[in-house]
Coordinates of C-alpha atoms in Angstrom, one line a residue:
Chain A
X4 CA -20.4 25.6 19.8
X5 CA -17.3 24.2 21.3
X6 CA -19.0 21.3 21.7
X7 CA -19.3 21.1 18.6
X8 CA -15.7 22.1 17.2
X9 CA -14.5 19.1 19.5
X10 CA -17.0 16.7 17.8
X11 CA -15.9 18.7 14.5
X12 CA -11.9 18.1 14.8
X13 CA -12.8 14.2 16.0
X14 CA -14.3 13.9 12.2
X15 CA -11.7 16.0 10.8
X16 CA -9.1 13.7 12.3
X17 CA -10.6 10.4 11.4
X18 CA -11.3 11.7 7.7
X19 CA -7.2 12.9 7.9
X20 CA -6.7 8.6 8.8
X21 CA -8.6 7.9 6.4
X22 CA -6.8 9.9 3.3
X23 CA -3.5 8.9 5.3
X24 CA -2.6 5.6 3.6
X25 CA -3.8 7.1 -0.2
X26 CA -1.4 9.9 0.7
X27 CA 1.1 7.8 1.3
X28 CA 1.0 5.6 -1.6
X29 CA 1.0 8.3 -3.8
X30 CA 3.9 10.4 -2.3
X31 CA 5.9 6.9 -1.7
X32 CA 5.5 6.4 -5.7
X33 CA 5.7 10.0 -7.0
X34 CA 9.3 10.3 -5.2
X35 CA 10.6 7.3 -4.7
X36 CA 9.5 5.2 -7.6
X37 CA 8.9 8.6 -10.4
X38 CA 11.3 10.6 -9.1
X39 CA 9.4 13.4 -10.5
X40 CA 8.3 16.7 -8.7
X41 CA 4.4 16.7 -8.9
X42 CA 2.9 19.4 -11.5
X43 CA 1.1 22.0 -10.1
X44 CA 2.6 20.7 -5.8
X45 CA 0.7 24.3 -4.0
X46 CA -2.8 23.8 -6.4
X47 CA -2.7 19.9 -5.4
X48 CA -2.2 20.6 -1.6
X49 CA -5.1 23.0 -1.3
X50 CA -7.2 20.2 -3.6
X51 CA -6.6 18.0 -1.2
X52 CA -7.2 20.1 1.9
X53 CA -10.7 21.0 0.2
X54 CA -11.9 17.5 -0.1
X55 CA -10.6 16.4 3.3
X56 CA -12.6 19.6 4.6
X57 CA -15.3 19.0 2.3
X58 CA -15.5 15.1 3.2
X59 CA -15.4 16.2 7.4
X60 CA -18.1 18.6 7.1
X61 CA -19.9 16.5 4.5
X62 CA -20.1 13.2 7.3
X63 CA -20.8 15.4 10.0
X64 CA -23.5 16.9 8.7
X65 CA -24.9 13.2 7.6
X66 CA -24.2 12.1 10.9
X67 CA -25.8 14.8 12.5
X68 CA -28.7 15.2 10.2
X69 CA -29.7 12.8 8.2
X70 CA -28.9 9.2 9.5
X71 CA -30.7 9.4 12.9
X72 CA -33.8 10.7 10.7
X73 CA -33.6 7.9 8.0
X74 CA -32.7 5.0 10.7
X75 CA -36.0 6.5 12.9
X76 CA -37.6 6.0 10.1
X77 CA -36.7 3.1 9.1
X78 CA -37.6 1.9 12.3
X79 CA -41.1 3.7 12.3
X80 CA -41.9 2.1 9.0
X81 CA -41.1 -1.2 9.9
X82 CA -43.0 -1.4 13.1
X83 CA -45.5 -4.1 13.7
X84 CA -47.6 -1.1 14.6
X85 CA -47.2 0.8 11.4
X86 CA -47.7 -2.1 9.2
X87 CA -50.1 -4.4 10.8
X88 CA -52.0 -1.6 13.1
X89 CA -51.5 -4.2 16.1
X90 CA -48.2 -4.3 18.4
X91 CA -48.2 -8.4 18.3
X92 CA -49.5 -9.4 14.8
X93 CA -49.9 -13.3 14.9
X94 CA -51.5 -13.7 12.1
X95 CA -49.5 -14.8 8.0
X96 CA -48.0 -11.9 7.0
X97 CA -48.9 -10.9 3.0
X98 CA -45.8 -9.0 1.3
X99 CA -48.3 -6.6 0.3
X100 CA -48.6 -5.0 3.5
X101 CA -45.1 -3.7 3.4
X102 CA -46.2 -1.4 0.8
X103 CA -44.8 1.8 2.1
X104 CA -41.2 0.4 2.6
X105 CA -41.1 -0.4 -1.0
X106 CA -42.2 3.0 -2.0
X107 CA -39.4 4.6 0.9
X108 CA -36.9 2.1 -0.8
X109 CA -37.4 3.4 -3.9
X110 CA -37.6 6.7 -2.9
X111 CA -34.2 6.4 -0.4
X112 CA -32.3 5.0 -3.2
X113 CA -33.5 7.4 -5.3
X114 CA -32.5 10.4 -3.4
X115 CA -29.2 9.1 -1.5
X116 CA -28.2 8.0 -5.0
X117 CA -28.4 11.7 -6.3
X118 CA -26.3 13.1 -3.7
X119 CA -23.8 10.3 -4.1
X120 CA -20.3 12.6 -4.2
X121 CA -18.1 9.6 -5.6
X122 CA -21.1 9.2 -8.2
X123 CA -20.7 12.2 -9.1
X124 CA -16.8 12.2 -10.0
X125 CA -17.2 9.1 -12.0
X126 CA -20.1 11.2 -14.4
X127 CA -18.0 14.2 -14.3
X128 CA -14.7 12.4 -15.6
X129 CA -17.6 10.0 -18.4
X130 CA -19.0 13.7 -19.5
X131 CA -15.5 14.7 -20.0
X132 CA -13.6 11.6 -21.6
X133 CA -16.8 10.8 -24.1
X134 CA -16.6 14.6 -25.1
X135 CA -20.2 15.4 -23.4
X136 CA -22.2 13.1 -25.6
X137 CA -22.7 11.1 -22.1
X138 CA -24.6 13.3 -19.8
X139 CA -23.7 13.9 -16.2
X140 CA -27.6 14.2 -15.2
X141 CA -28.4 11.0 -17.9
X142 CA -25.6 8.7 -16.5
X143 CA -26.8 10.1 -12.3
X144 CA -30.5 9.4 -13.1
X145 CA -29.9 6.3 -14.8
X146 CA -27.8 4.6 -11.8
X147 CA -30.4 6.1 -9.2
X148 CA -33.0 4.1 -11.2
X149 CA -31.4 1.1 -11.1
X150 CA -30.7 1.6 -7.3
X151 CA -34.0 2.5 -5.9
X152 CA -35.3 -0.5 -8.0
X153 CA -32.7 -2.7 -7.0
X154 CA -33.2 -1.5 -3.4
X155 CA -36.9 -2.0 -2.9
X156 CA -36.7 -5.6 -4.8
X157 CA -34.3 -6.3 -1.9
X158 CA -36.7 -4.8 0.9
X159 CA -39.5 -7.5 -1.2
X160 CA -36.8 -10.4 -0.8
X161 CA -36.3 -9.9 2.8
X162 CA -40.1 -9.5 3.7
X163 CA -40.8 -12.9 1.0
X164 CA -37.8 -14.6 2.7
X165 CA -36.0 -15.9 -1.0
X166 CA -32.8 -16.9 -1.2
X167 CA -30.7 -14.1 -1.9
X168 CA -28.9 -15.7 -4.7
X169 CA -31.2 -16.4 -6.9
X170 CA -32.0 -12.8 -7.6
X171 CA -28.2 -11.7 -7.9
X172 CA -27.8 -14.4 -9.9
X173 CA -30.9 -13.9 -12.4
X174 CA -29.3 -10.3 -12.8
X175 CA -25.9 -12.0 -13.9
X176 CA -27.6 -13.1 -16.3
X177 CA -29.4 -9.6 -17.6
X178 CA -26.5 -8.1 -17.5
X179 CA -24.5 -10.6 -19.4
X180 CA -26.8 -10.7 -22.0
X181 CA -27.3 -6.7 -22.2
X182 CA -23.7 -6.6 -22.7
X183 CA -23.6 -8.1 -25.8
X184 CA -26.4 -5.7 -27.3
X185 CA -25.2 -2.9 -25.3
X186 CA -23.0 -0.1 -27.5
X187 CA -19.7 -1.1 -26.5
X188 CA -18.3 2.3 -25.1
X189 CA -21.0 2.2 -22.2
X190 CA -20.5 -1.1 -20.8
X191 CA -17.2 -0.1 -18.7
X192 CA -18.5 2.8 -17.3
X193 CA -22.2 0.3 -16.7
X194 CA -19.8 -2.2 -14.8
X195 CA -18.1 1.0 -12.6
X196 CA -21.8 2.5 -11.9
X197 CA -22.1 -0.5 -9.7
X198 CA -19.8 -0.3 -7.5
X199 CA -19.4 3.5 -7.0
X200 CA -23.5 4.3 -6.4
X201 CA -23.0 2.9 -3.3
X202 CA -20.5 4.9 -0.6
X203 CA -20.9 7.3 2.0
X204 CA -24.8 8.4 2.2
X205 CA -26.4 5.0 0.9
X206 CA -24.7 2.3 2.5
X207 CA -25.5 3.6 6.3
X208 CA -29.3 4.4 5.4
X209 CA -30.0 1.5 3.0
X210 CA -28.7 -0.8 5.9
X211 CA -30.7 0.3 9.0
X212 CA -33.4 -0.1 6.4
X213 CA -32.3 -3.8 6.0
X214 CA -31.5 -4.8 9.8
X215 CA -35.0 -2.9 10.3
X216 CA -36.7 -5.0 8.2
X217 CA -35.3 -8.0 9.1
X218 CA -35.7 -7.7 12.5
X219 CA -39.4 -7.3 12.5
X220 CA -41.0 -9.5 10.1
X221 CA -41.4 -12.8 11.9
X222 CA -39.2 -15.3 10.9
X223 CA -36.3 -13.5 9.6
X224 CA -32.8 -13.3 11.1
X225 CA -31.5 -10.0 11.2
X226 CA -27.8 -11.7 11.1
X227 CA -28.9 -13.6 8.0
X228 CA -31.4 -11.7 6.0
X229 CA -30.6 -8.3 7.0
X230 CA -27.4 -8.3 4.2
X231 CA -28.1 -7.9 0.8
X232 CA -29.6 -4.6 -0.1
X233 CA -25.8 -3.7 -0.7
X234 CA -25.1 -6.0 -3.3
X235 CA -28.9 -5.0 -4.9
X236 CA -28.0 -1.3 -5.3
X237 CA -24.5 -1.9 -6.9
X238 CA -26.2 -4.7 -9.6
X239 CA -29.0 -2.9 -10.4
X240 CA -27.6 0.2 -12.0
X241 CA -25.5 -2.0 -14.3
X242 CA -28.2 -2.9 -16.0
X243 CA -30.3 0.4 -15.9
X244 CA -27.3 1.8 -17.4
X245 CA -26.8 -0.3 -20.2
X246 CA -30.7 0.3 -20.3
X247 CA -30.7 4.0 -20.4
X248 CA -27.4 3.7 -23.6
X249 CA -30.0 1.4 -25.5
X250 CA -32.7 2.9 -25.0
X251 CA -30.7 6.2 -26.5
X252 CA -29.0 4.9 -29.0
X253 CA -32.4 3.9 -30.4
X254 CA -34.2 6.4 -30.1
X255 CA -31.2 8.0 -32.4
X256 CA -31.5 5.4 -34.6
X257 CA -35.1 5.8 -35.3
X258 CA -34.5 9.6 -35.3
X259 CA -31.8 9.1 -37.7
X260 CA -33.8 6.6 -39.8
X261 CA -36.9 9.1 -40.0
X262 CA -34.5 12.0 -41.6
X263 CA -33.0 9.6 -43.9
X264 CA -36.6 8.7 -45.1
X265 CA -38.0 12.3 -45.4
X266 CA -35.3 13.3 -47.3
X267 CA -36.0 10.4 -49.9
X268 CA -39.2 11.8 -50.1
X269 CA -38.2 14.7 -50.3
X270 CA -35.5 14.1 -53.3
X271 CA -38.3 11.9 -54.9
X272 CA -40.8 14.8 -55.2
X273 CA -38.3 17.0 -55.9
X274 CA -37.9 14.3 -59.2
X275 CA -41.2 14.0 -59.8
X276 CA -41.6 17.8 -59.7
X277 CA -39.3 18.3 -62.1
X278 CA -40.1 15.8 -64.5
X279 CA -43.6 17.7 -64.7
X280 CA -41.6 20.9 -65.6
Chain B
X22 CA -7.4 41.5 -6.2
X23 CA -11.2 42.2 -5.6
X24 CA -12.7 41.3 -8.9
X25 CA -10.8 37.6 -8.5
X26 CA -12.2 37.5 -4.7
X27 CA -15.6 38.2 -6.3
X28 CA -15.6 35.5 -9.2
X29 CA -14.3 32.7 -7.0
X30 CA -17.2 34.2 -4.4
X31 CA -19.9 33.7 -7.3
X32 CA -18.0 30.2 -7.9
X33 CA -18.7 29.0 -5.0
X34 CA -22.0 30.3 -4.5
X35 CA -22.7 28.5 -7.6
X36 CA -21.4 25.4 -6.8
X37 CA -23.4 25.6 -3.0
X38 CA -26.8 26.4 -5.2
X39 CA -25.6 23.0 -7.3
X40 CA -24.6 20.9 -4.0
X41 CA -28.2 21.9 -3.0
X42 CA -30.0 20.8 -5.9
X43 CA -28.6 17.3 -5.5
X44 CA -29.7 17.3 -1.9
X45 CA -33.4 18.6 -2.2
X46 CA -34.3 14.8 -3.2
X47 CA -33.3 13.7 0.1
X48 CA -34.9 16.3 2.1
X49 CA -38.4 15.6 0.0
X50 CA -38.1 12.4 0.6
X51 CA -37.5 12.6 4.5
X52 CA -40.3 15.1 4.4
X53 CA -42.8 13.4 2.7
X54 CA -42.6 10.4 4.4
X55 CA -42.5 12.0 8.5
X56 CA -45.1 14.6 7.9
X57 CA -47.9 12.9 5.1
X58 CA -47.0 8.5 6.1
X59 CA -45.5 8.1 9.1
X60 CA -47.5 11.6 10.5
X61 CA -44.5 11.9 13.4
X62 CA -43.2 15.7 13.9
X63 CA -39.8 16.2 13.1
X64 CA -37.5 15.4 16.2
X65 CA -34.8 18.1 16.5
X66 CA -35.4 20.5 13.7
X67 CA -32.6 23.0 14.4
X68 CA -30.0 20.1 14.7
X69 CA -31.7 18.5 10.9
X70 CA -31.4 21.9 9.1
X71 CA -27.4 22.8 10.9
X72 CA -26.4 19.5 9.8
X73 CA -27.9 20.0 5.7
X74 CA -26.1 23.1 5.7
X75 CA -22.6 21.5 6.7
X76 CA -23.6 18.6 4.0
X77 CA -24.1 21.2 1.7
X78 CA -20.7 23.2 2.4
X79 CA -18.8 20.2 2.4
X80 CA -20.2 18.2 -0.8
X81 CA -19.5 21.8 -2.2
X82 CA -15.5 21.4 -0.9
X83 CA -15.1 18.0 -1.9
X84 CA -15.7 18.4 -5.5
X85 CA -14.2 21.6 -6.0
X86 CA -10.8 20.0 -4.8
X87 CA -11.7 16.9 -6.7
X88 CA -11.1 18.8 -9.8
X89 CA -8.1 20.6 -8.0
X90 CA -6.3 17.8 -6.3
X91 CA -7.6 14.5 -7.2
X92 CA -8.3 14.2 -10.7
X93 CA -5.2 16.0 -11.4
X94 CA -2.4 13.9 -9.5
X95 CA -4.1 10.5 -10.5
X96 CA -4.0 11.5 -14.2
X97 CA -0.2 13.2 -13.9
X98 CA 0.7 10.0 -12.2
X99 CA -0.6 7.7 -14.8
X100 CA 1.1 9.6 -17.7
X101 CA 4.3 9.2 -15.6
X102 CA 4.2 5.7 -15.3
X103 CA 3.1 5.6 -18.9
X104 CA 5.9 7.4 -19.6
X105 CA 8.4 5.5 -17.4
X106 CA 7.3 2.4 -19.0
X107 CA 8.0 -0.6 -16.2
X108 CA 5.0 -2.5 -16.3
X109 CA 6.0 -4.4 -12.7
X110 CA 6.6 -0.9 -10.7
X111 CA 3.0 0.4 -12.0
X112 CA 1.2 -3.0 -11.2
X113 CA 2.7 -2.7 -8.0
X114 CA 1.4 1.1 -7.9
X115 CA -2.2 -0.9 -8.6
X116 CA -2.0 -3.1 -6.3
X117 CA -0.8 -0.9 -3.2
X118 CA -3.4 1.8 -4.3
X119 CA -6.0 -0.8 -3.8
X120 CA -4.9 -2.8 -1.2
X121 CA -3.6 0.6 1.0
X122 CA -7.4 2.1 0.2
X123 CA -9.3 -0.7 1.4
X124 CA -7.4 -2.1 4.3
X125 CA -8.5 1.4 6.5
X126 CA -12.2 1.6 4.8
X127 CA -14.6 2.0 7.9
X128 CA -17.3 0.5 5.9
X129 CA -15.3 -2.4 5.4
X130 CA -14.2 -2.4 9.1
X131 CA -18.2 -2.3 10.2
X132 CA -18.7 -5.5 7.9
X133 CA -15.8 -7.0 9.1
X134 CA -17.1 -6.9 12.6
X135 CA -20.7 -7.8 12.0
X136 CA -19.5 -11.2 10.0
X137 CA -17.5 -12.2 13.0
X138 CA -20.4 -12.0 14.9
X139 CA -22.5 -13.9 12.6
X140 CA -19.6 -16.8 12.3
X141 CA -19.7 -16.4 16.4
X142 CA -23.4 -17.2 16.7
X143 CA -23.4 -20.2 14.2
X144 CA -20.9 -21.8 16.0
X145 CA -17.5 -21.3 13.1
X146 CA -15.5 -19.4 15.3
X147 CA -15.1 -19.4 19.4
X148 CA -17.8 -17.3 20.8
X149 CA -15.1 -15.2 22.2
X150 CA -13.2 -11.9 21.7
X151 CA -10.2 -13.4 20.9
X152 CA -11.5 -15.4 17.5
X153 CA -13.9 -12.5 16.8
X154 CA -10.9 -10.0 16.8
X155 CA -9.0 -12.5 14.6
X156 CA -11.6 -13.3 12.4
X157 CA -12.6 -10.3 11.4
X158 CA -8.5 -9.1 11.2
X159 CA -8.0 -11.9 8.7
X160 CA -11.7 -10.9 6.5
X161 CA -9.9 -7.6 6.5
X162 CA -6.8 -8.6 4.9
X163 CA -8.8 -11.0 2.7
X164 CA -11.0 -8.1 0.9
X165 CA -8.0 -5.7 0.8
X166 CA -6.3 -8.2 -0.8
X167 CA -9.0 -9.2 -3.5
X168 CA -8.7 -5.3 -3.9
X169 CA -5.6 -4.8 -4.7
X170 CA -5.7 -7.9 -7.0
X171 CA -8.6 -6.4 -8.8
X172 CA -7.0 -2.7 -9.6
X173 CA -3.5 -4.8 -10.9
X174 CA -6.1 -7.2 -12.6
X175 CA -8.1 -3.8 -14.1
X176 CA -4.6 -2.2 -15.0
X177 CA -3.1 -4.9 -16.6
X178 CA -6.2 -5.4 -19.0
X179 CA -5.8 -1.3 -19.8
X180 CA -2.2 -2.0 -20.9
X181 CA -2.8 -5.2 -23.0
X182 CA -6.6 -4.0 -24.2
X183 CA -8.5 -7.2 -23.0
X184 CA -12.4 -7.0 -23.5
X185 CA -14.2 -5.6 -20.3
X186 CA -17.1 -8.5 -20.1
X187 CA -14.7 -11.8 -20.5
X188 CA -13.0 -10.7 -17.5
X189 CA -16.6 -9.5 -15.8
X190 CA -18.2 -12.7 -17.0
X191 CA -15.3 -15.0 -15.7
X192 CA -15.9 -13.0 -12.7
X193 CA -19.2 -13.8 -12.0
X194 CA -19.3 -17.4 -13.3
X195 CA -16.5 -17.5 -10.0
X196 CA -19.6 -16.1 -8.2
X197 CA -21.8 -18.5 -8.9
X198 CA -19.9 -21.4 -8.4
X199 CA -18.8 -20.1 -5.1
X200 CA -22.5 -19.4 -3.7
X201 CA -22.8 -23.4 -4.3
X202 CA -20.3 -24.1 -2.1
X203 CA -19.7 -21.5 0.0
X204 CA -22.1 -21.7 3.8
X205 CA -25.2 -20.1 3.5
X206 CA -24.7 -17.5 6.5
X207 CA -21.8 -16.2 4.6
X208 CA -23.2 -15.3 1.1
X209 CA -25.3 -11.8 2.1
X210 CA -21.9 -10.7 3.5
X211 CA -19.9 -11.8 0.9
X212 CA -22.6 -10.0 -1.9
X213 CA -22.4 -6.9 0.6
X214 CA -18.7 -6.2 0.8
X215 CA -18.5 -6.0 -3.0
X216 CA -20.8 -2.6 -2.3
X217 CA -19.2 -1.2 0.5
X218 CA -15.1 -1.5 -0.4
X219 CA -14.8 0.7 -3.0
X220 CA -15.0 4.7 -0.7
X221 CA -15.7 8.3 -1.5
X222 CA -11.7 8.8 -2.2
X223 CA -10.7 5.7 -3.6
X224 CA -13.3 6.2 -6.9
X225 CA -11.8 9.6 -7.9
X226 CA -8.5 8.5 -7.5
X227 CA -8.9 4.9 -9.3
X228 CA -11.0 6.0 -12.3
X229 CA -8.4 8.8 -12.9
X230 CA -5.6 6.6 -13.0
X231 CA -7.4 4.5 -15.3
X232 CA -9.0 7.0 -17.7
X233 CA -4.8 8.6 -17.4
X234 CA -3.4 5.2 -18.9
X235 CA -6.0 4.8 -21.3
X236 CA -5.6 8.1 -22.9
X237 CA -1.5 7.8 -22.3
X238 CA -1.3 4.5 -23.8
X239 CA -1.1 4.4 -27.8
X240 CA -4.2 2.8 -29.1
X241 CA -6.6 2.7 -26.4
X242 CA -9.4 4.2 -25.9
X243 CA -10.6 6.3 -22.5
X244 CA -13.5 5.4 -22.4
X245 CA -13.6 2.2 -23.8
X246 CA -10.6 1.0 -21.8
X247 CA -10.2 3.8 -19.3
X248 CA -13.1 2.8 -17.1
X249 CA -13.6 -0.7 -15.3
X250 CA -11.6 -0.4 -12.5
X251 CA -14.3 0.0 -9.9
X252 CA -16.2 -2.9 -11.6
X253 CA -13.2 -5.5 -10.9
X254 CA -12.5 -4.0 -7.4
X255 CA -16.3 -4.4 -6.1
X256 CA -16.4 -8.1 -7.7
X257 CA -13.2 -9.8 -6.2
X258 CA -14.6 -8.8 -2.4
X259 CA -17.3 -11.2 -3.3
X260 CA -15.5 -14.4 -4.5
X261 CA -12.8 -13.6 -1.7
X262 CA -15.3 -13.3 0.9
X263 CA -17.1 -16.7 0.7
X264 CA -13.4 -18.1 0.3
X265 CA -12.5 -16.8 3.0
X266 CA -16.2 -18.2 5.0
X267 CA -15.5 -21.5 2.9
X268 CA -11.7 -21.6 4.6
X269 CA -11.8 -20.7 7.9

């Protein structure tokens, strides 16, 4: 237990470094710059206590709990022994015999995506400022689709060995042409999604996943392939974002189309109704 | 007195149930995988299940003062400088904000270190302490910088209602023309550190400010121009980065 409180206020102090500098702009400005008292100063402070709290216990528990499970795993599922069934496999490897990490890459990005707490404001503040006609869950569901896709695509690219580029690059070019067809008050918050899915629980698991797997297929570089998954979970849910808005917005469309079109029919035999009376 | 101590009681109760429906995917996941693929027990199970509940408590804390401390200061700060009108004292608000948030990011710190070993071991930089310390000090400065450039790039196009995708589009066409030139061992980095600059504080804080100007400014939209920070400060890193390999 007071082991634990020590290990406990370590976290709590580096968290309190952390928020340090932010604090410090933002008094700097509000008093120096605004001259203004801040609304609401005693509700603020005990905001801002919560999420330093909050953000302590929430890494410690990670730390504790869940990162030395997913990098264990990580480990166990890219083991020569796992995959190939031999401890020195000599022979070519096939990409399909990585099977299971694309499924736990999915799955990972899937899940760590979910629990992502900046991901979370950023739907929060969209459900508000669009009036609720974009869904918290629609908007979280929709970026952890695009990152456990993205994510296992990158776990394929480091087991096939391609250039990295060439796939970031080939989703520039999705995205730049979803845009245009895209309805044009989602594409922001489609850009954002990209960078916020990928913070405090993804970016430690999803990269012991990559230095795992690119330490153990033969002929990777864990220095040079092992980056990358990163940059595939924050390009990803651009474009299943701008996916999931299209994909919405027509289905409205047809909806709206359909009840046009009944009630033609409708007025029509309505017409021809009466012209019997 | 007690009534009050019971609602916020049930509040948080609530909120705790909520926190643990966005964990239970994790905790399938891990499951599914040790017991039914991987067929391993699960090391530690007392530590696993202590360490879910603190994860649960604190995801619980942190968005409960999001909506008390966060939200609410970036917002009444953008109306102020809305209000106050000096465009320079605001893009310099932007800029610090970014640049301050960044410059202490451990992620970014992590990166920062494993990149000077990678310039080490290919032979850019002295294979010593010394060059590794300064190299990585100087990638530091470099993405905090593209940072802060981004958020007073991302504000400036919120106050004179630029289109979102010109900007984005510019942005990656710089991408691409840097992967051509930039040394290969430095692009996965480079396409990395877009991911991992923008934190768990920063995002609240950021897309306040922005959705504040928007709604404080006379013809713009919230969500149309509100939002788009993040996206400018997680593309920067990337062009800055391979500069920065390209440079050095």
């Amino acid at each position: 237990m007071l082991a634990w409180l020590i290990n406990f206020s370590g976290v709590l102090l580096s968290t309190a470094r952390d928020i340090l500098p932010i604090l410090g702009i933002l008094l700097g400005f509000q008093f120096f710059i605004l001259k203004k008292p801040i609304p609401n100063l005693r509700r603020v402070i005990i905001g801002f206590i919560y999420v330093l709290v909050g953000l302590a216990l929430f890494l410690q528990g990670l730390d504790q709990a869940l990162f030395p499970i997913g990098r264990l795993m990580a480990e166990q599922l890219t083991d020569p022994v796992f995959i190939h069934g031999v401890d020195n496999f000599t022979g070519t490897i096939k990409w399909q015999d990585y099977f299971w990490v694309y499924i736990f890459a999915i799955a990972i990005g899937f899940s760590t995506t979910i629990a992502e707490p900046s991901l979370m404001a950023v739907a929060m503040k969209a459900n508000q400022v669009s009036g609720g006609s974009i869904g918290v869950w629609g908007l979280r569901i929709a970026v952890a689709i695009g990152v456990a896709v993205g994510i296992s695509l990158g776990t394929f690219r480091i087991v096939t060995g391609y250039p990295l580029h060439w796939f970031i690059i080939t989703g520039y070019f999705i995205v730049v042409i979803q845009t245009f067809f895209a309805p044009k008050m989602i594409v922001p918050l489609a850009y954002d999604s990209g960078g916020v899915t990928t913070s405090t629980v993804t970016v430690p698991l999803v990269a012991a996943l990559g230095l795992g797997l690119a330490e153990t297929v033969p002929g990777r570089n864990p220095l040079m392939d092992g980056f990358g998954l990163i940059a595939f979970a924050s390009l990803f849910p651009i474009i299943s974002v701008m996916a999931y808005a299209q994909i919405s917005q027509f289905i409205n469309l047809r909806r709206a189309k359909k009840q046009t079109t009944n009630k033609n029919i409708k007025s029509t035999s309505n017409q021809g109704a009466n012209k019997e009376e | 007195m007690t009534n009050t101590m019971l609602r916020s009681l049930k509040a948080l109760f609530l909120s705790l149930l909520n926190s643990l429906r966005d964990l239970t995917p994790i905790i399938l996941v891990i499951a599914f995988f040790q017991i039914v693929v991987l067929q391993q027990p699960i090391p530690d199970l007392i530590g696993l299940i202590t360490g879910i509940i603190f994860v649960l408590f604190g995801l619980t804390f942190f968005i409960y003062g999001l909506e008390m401390g966060l939200f609410p200061i970036g917002e009444s700060m953008a109306h102020a400088f809305a209000k106050k009108g000096s465009v320079f004292w605001l893009l310099l608000f932007a800029f610090s904000l970014g640049f301050g948030t960044t410059v202490a990011e451990p992620a970014l710190i992590a990166v920062a270190a494993e990149s000077a070993q990678i310039a080490a071991n290919g032979g850019i930089i002295e294979n010593n302490e010394k060059a590794m310390n300064s190299y990585a000090t100087g990638l530091r400065l470099t993405v905090a910088f593209s940072v802060g450039l981004a958020i007073l790039i991302g504000v400036l196009r919120i106050l004179k209602g630029w289109p979102i995708h010109y900007l984005i589009i510019g942005g990656y066409i710089g991408v691409m023309i840097m992967t051509i030139f930039a040394p290969k061992s430095i692009i996965g980095i480079a396409y990395d550190s877009g991911g991992v600059t923008t934190s768990t504080i920063t995002v609240p804080l950021v897309t306040a400010l922005g959705v504040g100007l928007a709604s404080s400014i006379k013809g713009r939209n919230p969500m149309v121009d509100g939002f788009g920070l993040i996206a400018f400060a997680s593309l920067t890193p990337i062009i800055f980065v391979m500069a920065y390999g390209m440079v050095i």
